[in-house]
Amino acid sequence: MNMSNPSFPRFHLAFPVCDLEKTRSFYQGLLGCTEGRSCDIWVDFDFFGHQITAHLYSSEDEVVSTNPVDGENVPIRHFGAILEWDEWHKLAERLQNEKVEFLIKPQIRFQGQVGEQATLFIKDPSGNVLEFKSFQDESQIFAKNTNSQINSL
């Protein structure tokens, strides 16, 4: 699947999985989703123009709720949206002005690397984790990472 209309907001969903190879077979093989960046504990897919991320967790260790991503402990279960660059900055400023508590403060992740993006994480009143992200270069949304980047995750 490839993004056919980049003028619509793209959805982002991250979810836990217990087997990355079976996950790849299902999303790539069965559904035809293109794989984007990945490492040994997560993989991005182009899900009909939207970005979904499968995070590996151990079924024996169900208390694991985060994975390390570019120096931050990212909650495995989260969802959000990929916004236009200016729209993301306006939202980040509004949230800061409203004194919203950030799980991960607004920042640029993967700076100077494949997949460079602005990101922030917050919780809704029920404790659901939301990520809002933006890419200055939208071709990076589903870009694959390099071997050196995989090793540094």
XYZ file of N, CA and C in Angstrom:
459
model
N 0.838 -1.169 0.000
C 0.000 0.000 0.000
C 0.888 1.239 0.000
N 0.530 2.226 -0.741
C 1.266 3.485 -0.744
C 0.307 4.631 -0.505
N 0.831 5.696 0.079
C 0.000 6.873 0.290
C -0.392 7.417 -1.067
N -1.692 7.533 -1.314
C -2.127 8.034 -2.603
C -2.590 9.480 -2.525
N -2.964 9.953 -1.340
C -3.448 11.313 -1.193
C -2.858 11.923 0.071
N -1.692 12.573 -0.036
C -1.050 13.098 1.166
C -1.744 14.322 1.748
N -2.860 14.793 1.156
C -3.525 15.984 1.677
C -4.457 15.674 2.845
N -4.653 14.410 3.193
C -5.494 14.085 4.342
C -4.615 13.789 5.549
N -5.124 14.042 6.769
C -4.325 13.693 7.951
C -4.109 12.188 8.011
N -2.882 11.777 8.283
C -2.576 10.363 8.375
C -2.640 9.910 9.823
N -3.263 8.780 10.030
C -3.427 8.218 11.362
C -2.190 7.422 11.736
N -1.858 7.407 13.010
C -0.739 6.613 13.525
C -1.254 5.767 14.680
N -0.949 4.477 14.655
C -1.340 3.572 15.727
C -0.166 2.660 16.047
N 0.155 2.532 17.323
C 1.185 1.591 17.782
C 0.504 0.556 18.662
N 0.913 -0.704 18.511
C 0.240 -1.773 19.239
C 1.229 -2.889 19.549
N 0.980 -3.637 20.634
C 1.897 -4.711 21.019
C 1.656 -5.978 20.204
N 2.742 -6.678 19.886
C 2.666 -7.973 19.200
C 3.651 -8.929 19.867
N 3.395 -10.231 19.742
C 4.288 -11.202 20.381
C 5.229 -11.884 19.392
N 5.079 -11.630 18.079
C 5.937 -12.265 17.077
C 6.027 -11.346 15.858
N 7.186 -10.730 15.647
C 7.331 -9.789 14.534
C 7.253 -10.467 13.172
N 7.776 -11.688 13.048
C 7.734 -12.361 11.744
C 6.299 -12.712 11.344
N 5.511 -13.207 12.284
C 4.098 -13.479 11.990
C 3.359 -12.181 11.688
N 3.743 -11.117 12.387
C 3.138 -9.804 12.147
C 3.466 -9.329 10.739
N 4.737 -9.476 10.333
C 5.126 -9.100 8.967
C 4.346 -9.926 7.944
N 4.229 -11.225 8.173
C 3.499 -12.094 7.239
C 2.055 -11.641 7.087
N 1.440 -11.282 8.195
C 0.038 -10.858 8.156
C -0.113 -9.519 7.433
N 0.632 -8.500 7.896
C 0.444 -7.156 7.340
C 1.024 -7.014 5.937
N 2.211 -7.585 5.687
C 2.800 -7.502 4.352
C 2.199 -8.543 3.422
N 2.263 -9.809 3.844
C 1.847 -10.898 2.972
C 0.360 -10.922 2.698
N -0.435 -10.857 3.739
C -1.883 -10.962 3.587
C -2.521 -9.648 3.156
N -2.176 -8.557 3.842
C -2.833 -7.276 3.568
C -2.117 -6.426 2.525
N -0.858 -6.759 2.213
C -0.127 -6.001 1.198
C 0.444 -4.682 1.679
N 0.621 -4.526 2.982
C 1.198 -3.294 3.537
C 2.702 -3.268 3.287
N 3.218 -2.125 2.916
C 4.651 -1.953 2.722
C 5.316 -1.726 4.071
N 6.458 -2.370 4.284
C 7.205 -2.158 5.520
C 8.043 -0.898 5.408
N 8.060 -0.129 6.487
C 8.909 1.061 6.569
C 10.111 0.767 7.439
N 10.420 1.689 8.356
C 11.550 1.499 9.257
C 11.246 0.381 10.239
N 12.316 -0.252 10.749
C 12.130 -1.332 11.713
C 13.437 -1.573 12.457
N 13.331 -2.330 13.532
C 14.504 -2.828 14.249
C 14.094 -4.154 14.868
N 14.843 -4.650 15.829
C 14.526 -5.968 16.371
C 13.329 -5.967 17.317
N 12.789 -4.797 17.673
C 11.644 -4.765 18.598
C 10.429 -4.017 18.066
N 10.491 -3.433 16.873
C 9.315 -2.792 16.290
C 9.449 -2.700 14.775
N 8.294 -2.518 14.105
C 8.266 -2.374 12.655
C 7.112 -1.444 12.270
N 7.388 -0.513 11.343
C 6.364 0.383 10.799
C 5.791 -0.224 9.524
N 4.480 -0.015 9.318
C 3.824 -0.426 8.081
C 3.021 0.737 7.514
N 2.950 0.793 6.174
C 2.048 1.710 5.483
C 0.706 0.985 5.402
N -0.210 1.362 6.272
C -1.520 0.723 6.384
C -2.539 1.585 5.646
N -2.610 1.391 4.322
C -3.547 2.124 3.486
C -3.356 3.633 3.624
N -2.084 4.055 3.638
C -1.770 5.473 3.746
C -1.591 5.966 5.160
N -1.809 5.112 6.125
C -1.640 5.478 7.528
C -0.454 4.706 8.093
N 0.154 5.230 9.156
C 1.333 4.589 9.735
C 0.926 3.798 10.974
N 1.190 2.500 10.947
C 0.987 1.679 12.140
C 2.336 1.088 12.536
N 2.532 0.905 13.840
C 3.802 0.405 14.357
C 3.541 -0.761 15.290
N 4.087 -1.920 14.959
C 3.968 -3.115 15.798
C 5.181 -3.168 16.718
N 4.938 -3.158 18.041
C 6.010 -3.221 19.048
C 6.031 -4.612 19.669
N 7.189 -5.247 19.656
C 7.349 -6.578 20.230
C 7.341 -6.510 21.751
N 6.614 -7.435 22.356
C 6.664 -7.583 23.810
C 6.695 -9.066 24.121
N 7.205 -9.401 25.278
C 7.286 -10.792 25.699
C 5.996 -11.170 26.402
N 5.366 -12.239 25.964
C 4.112 -12.657 26.596
C 4.326 -13.055 28.048
N 5.564 -13.443 28.401
C 5.849 -13.784 29.798
C 5.969 -12.529 30.651
N 6.253 -11.422 30.032
C 6.502 -10.187 30.769
C 5.479 -9.136 30.363
N 4.242 -9.363 30.752
C 3.173 -8.467 30.337
C 3.248 -7.099 30.999
N 4.115 -6.923 31.993
C 4.237 -5.619 32.629
C 5.042 -4.640 31.778
N 5.757 -5.114 30.761
C 6.511 -4.215 29.901
C 5.525 -3.312 29.183
N 5.687 -2.024 29.378
C 4.748 -1.100 28.766
C 5.432 -0.065 27.886
N 6.778 -0.103 27.827
C 7.502 0.830 26.972
C 8.606 0.097 26.215
N 9.033 0.707 25.128
C 10.195 0.259 24.371
C 11.105 1.457 24.169
N 12.417 1.260 24.167
C 13.317 2.388 23.922
C 13.305 2.781 22.443
N 13.067 4.068 22.176
C 13.093 4.602 20.818
C 13.853 5.924 20.859
N 14.995 5.965 20.219
C 15.810 7.173 20.116
C 16.004 7.858 21.469
N 16.336 7.064 22.483
C 16.657 7.607 23.792
C 15.474 7.890 24.706
N 14.266 7.575 24.287
C 13.070 7.791 25.107
C 12.380 6.454 25.346
N 11.697 6.334 26.479
C 10.872 5.157 26.746
C 9.473 5.434 26.214
N 9.190 4.886 25.033
C 7.932 5.146 24.341
C 6.891 4.123 24.770
N 5.717 4.588 25.220
C 4.650 3.645 25.563
C 4.303 2.781 24.349
N 4.260 1.465 24.541
C 3.968 0.562 23.427
C 2.569 0.821 22.880
N 1.583 0.845 23.749
C 0.208 1.042 23.271
C -0.093 2.537 23.237
N -0.202 3.074 22.026
C -0.575 4.469 21.838
C -1.135 4.656 20.439
N -1.806 5.770 20.247
C -2.292 6.114 18.919
C -2.162 7.617 18.752
N -2.386 8.105 17.555
C -2.272 9.536 17.339
C -2.455 9.886 15.888
N -1.900 11.027 15.515
C -2.042 11.507 14.149
C -0.724 12.105 13.689
N -0.521 12.041 12.380
C 0.620 12.693 11.754
C 0.087 13.998 11.172
N 0.551 15.103 11.709
C 0.056 16.422 11.335
C 1.012 17.121 10.382
N 0.505 18.162 9.725
C 1.376 19.036 8.943
C 2.352 19.699 9.913
N 3.547 20.055 9.427
C 4.611 20.599 10.278
C 4.129 21.804 11.105
N 3.525 22.790 10.455
C 3.058 23.990 11.169
C 1.948 23.654 12.151
N 1.064 22.752 11.755
C -0.040 22.338 12.618
C 0.493 21.660 13.886
N 1.527 20.817 13.738
C 2.120 20.150 14.900
C 2.693 21.185 15.874
N 3.425 22.173 15.346
C 4.028 23.193 16.208
C 2.962 24.024 16.928
N 1.867 24.334 16.248
C 0.771 25.072 16.896
C 0.163 24.240 18.020
N -0.039 22.944 17.777
C -0.591 22.069 18.815
C 0.367 21.982 19.999
N 1.649 21.791 19.744
C 2.638 21.696 20.825
C 2.621 22.966 21.672
N 2.557 24.110 21.020
C 2.524 25.385 21.748
C 1.239 25.508 22.574
N 0.107 25.130 21.986
C -1.170 25.196 22.710
C -1.147 24.292 23.939
N -0.639 23.076 23.786
C -0.564 22.148 24.917
C 0.361 22.689 26.010
N 1.477 23.270 25.610
C 2.394 23.859 26.592
C 1.738 25.039 27.307
N 1.028 25.887 26.560
C 0.339 27.034 27.160
C -0.749 26.596 28.131
N -1.378 25.459 27.854
C -2.433 24.921 28.723
C -1.854 24.104 29.876
N -0.522 24.039 29.943
C 0.179 23.311 31.017
C -0.169 21.818 31.045
N -0.364 21.250 29.850
C -0.624 19.816 29.737
C 0.640 19.065 30.136
N 0.486 17.983 30.888
C 1.630 17.162 31.283
C 2.005 16.246 30.118
N 3.260 16.304 29.706
C 3.745 15.482 28.604
C 4.374 14.211 29.149
N 4.058 13.078 28.527
C 4.812 11.853 28.801
C 6.181 11.970 28.149
N 6.194 12.472 26.921
C 7.429 12.800 26.207
C 7.225 14.198 25.636
N 8.070 15.123 26.069
C 7.943 16.524 25.671
C 8.164 16.685 24.167
N 7.605 17.752 23.588
C 7.815 18.018 22.164
C 9.309 18.044 21.830
N 9.663 17.306 20.786
C 11.068 17.188 20.400
C 11.183 16.682 18.973
N 12.402 16.752 18.453
C 12.705 16.171 17.145
C 13.398 14.840 17.404
N 12.795 13.773 16.905
C 13.329 12.416 17.063
C 14.074 12.027 15.783
N 15.087 11.192 15.923
C 15.902 10.711 14.792
C 16.513 11.887 14.022
N 16.951 12.913 14.751
C 17.488 14.114 14.126
C 18.654 13.778 13.208
N 18.554 14.231 11.954
C 19.592 13.997 10.962
C 19.618 12.585 10.409
N 18.606 11.768 10.748
C 18.553 10.374 10.303
C 17.298 10.133 9.462
N 17.232 8.947 8.884
C 16.021 8.537 8.184
C 14.872 8.567 9.186
N 13.740 9.109 8.779
C 12.569 9.138 9.648
C 12.539 10.298 10.623
N 13.393 11.317 10.418
C 13.387 12.469 11.331
C 11.972 13.021 11.448
N 11.559 13.289 12.697
C 10.182 13.709 12.935
C 10.062 14.507 14.219
N 9.080 15.382 14.251
C 8.695 16.061 15.485
C 7.698 15.144 16.178
N 7.809 15.029 17.502
C 6.911 14.127 18.224
C 6.640 14.650 19.625
N 5.495 14.273 20.160
C 5.147 14.535 21.554
C 4.131 13.489 21.979
N 4.129 13.173 23.268
C 3.201 12.185 23.827
C 2.461 12.796 25.008
N 1.136 12.580 25.048
C 0.299 13.004 26.165
C -0.680 11.881 26.484
N -1.380 12.004 27.621
C -2.439 11.052 27.978
C -3.779 11.762 27.953
N -4.827 11.022 27.572
C -6.174 11.567 27.692
C -6.663 11.332 29.125
N -7.845 11.841 29.497
C -8.316 11.696 30.880
C -8.489 10.251 31.343
N -8.617 9.312 30.403
C -8.769 7.900 30.762
C -7.441 7.160 30.783
N -6.349 7.865 30.525
C -5.032 7.238 30.555
C -4.567 6.693 29.225
N -5.336 6.881 28.146
C -4.896 6.451 26.821
C -3.777 7.370 26.345
N -2.735 6.780 25.787
C -1.568 7.547 25.347
C -1.741 7.943 23.885
N -1.518 9.224 23.611
C -1.596 9.756 22.259
C -0.245 10.313 21.853
N 0.146 10.036 20.600
C 1.354 10.626 20.029
C 0.938 11.489 18.853
N 1.459 12.698 18.817
C 1.280 13.562 17.659
C 2.658 13.765 17.066
N 2.749 13.536 15.753
C 4.046 13.632 15.093
C 3.908 14.379 13.791
N 5.042 14.805 13.243
C 5.064 15.512 11.972
C 6.413 15.288 11.306
N 6.395 15.289 9.995
C 7.606 15.115 9.195
C 7.746 16.328 8.284
N 8.905 16.996 8.324
C 9.132 18.086 7.370
C 9.160 17.526 5.957
N 9.699 16.344 5.804
C 9.771 15.660 4.515
C 8.840 14.454 4.596
N 7.651 14.575 4.012
C 6.655 13.512 4.140
C 7.084 12.192 3.512
N 8.109 12.217 2.659
C 8.601 10.952 2.099
C 9.252 10.100 3.187
N 9.546 10.692 4.339
C 10.174 9.972 5.446
C 9.173 9.171 6.278
N 7.876 9.383 6.068
C 6.869 8.696 6.884
C 7.040 7.183 6.801
N 7.271 6.663 5.620
C 7.419 5.219 5.442
C 8.816 4.830 4.960
N 9.790 5.736 5.123
C 11.161 5.445 4.691
C 11.768 4.359 5.570
N 12.605 3.542 4.972
C 13.305 2.492 5.733
C 14.551 3.077 6.371
N 14.890 2.556 7.555
C 16.084 3.036 8.243
C 17.323 2.320 7.722
N 18.478 2.904 8.056
C 19.753 2.320 7.651
C 20.198 1.311 8.700
N 21.165 0.469 8.346
C 21.686 -0.514 9.307
C 22.276 0.162 10.535
N 22.989 1.279 10.354
C 23.585 1.956 11.512
C 22.500 2.530 12.410
N 21.395 2.972 11.833
C 20.299 3.499 12.644
C 19.639 2.378 13.436
N 19.454 1.220 12.833
C 18.853 0.081 13.530
C 19.681 -0.273 14.755
N 20.994 -0.293 14.601
C 21.872 -0.674 15.705
C 21.878 0.344 16.838
N 21.511 1.603 16.553
C 21.527 2.630 17.599
C 20.190 2.757 18.308
N 19.168 2.044 17.859
C 17.865 2.135 18.504
C 17.920 1.334 19.759
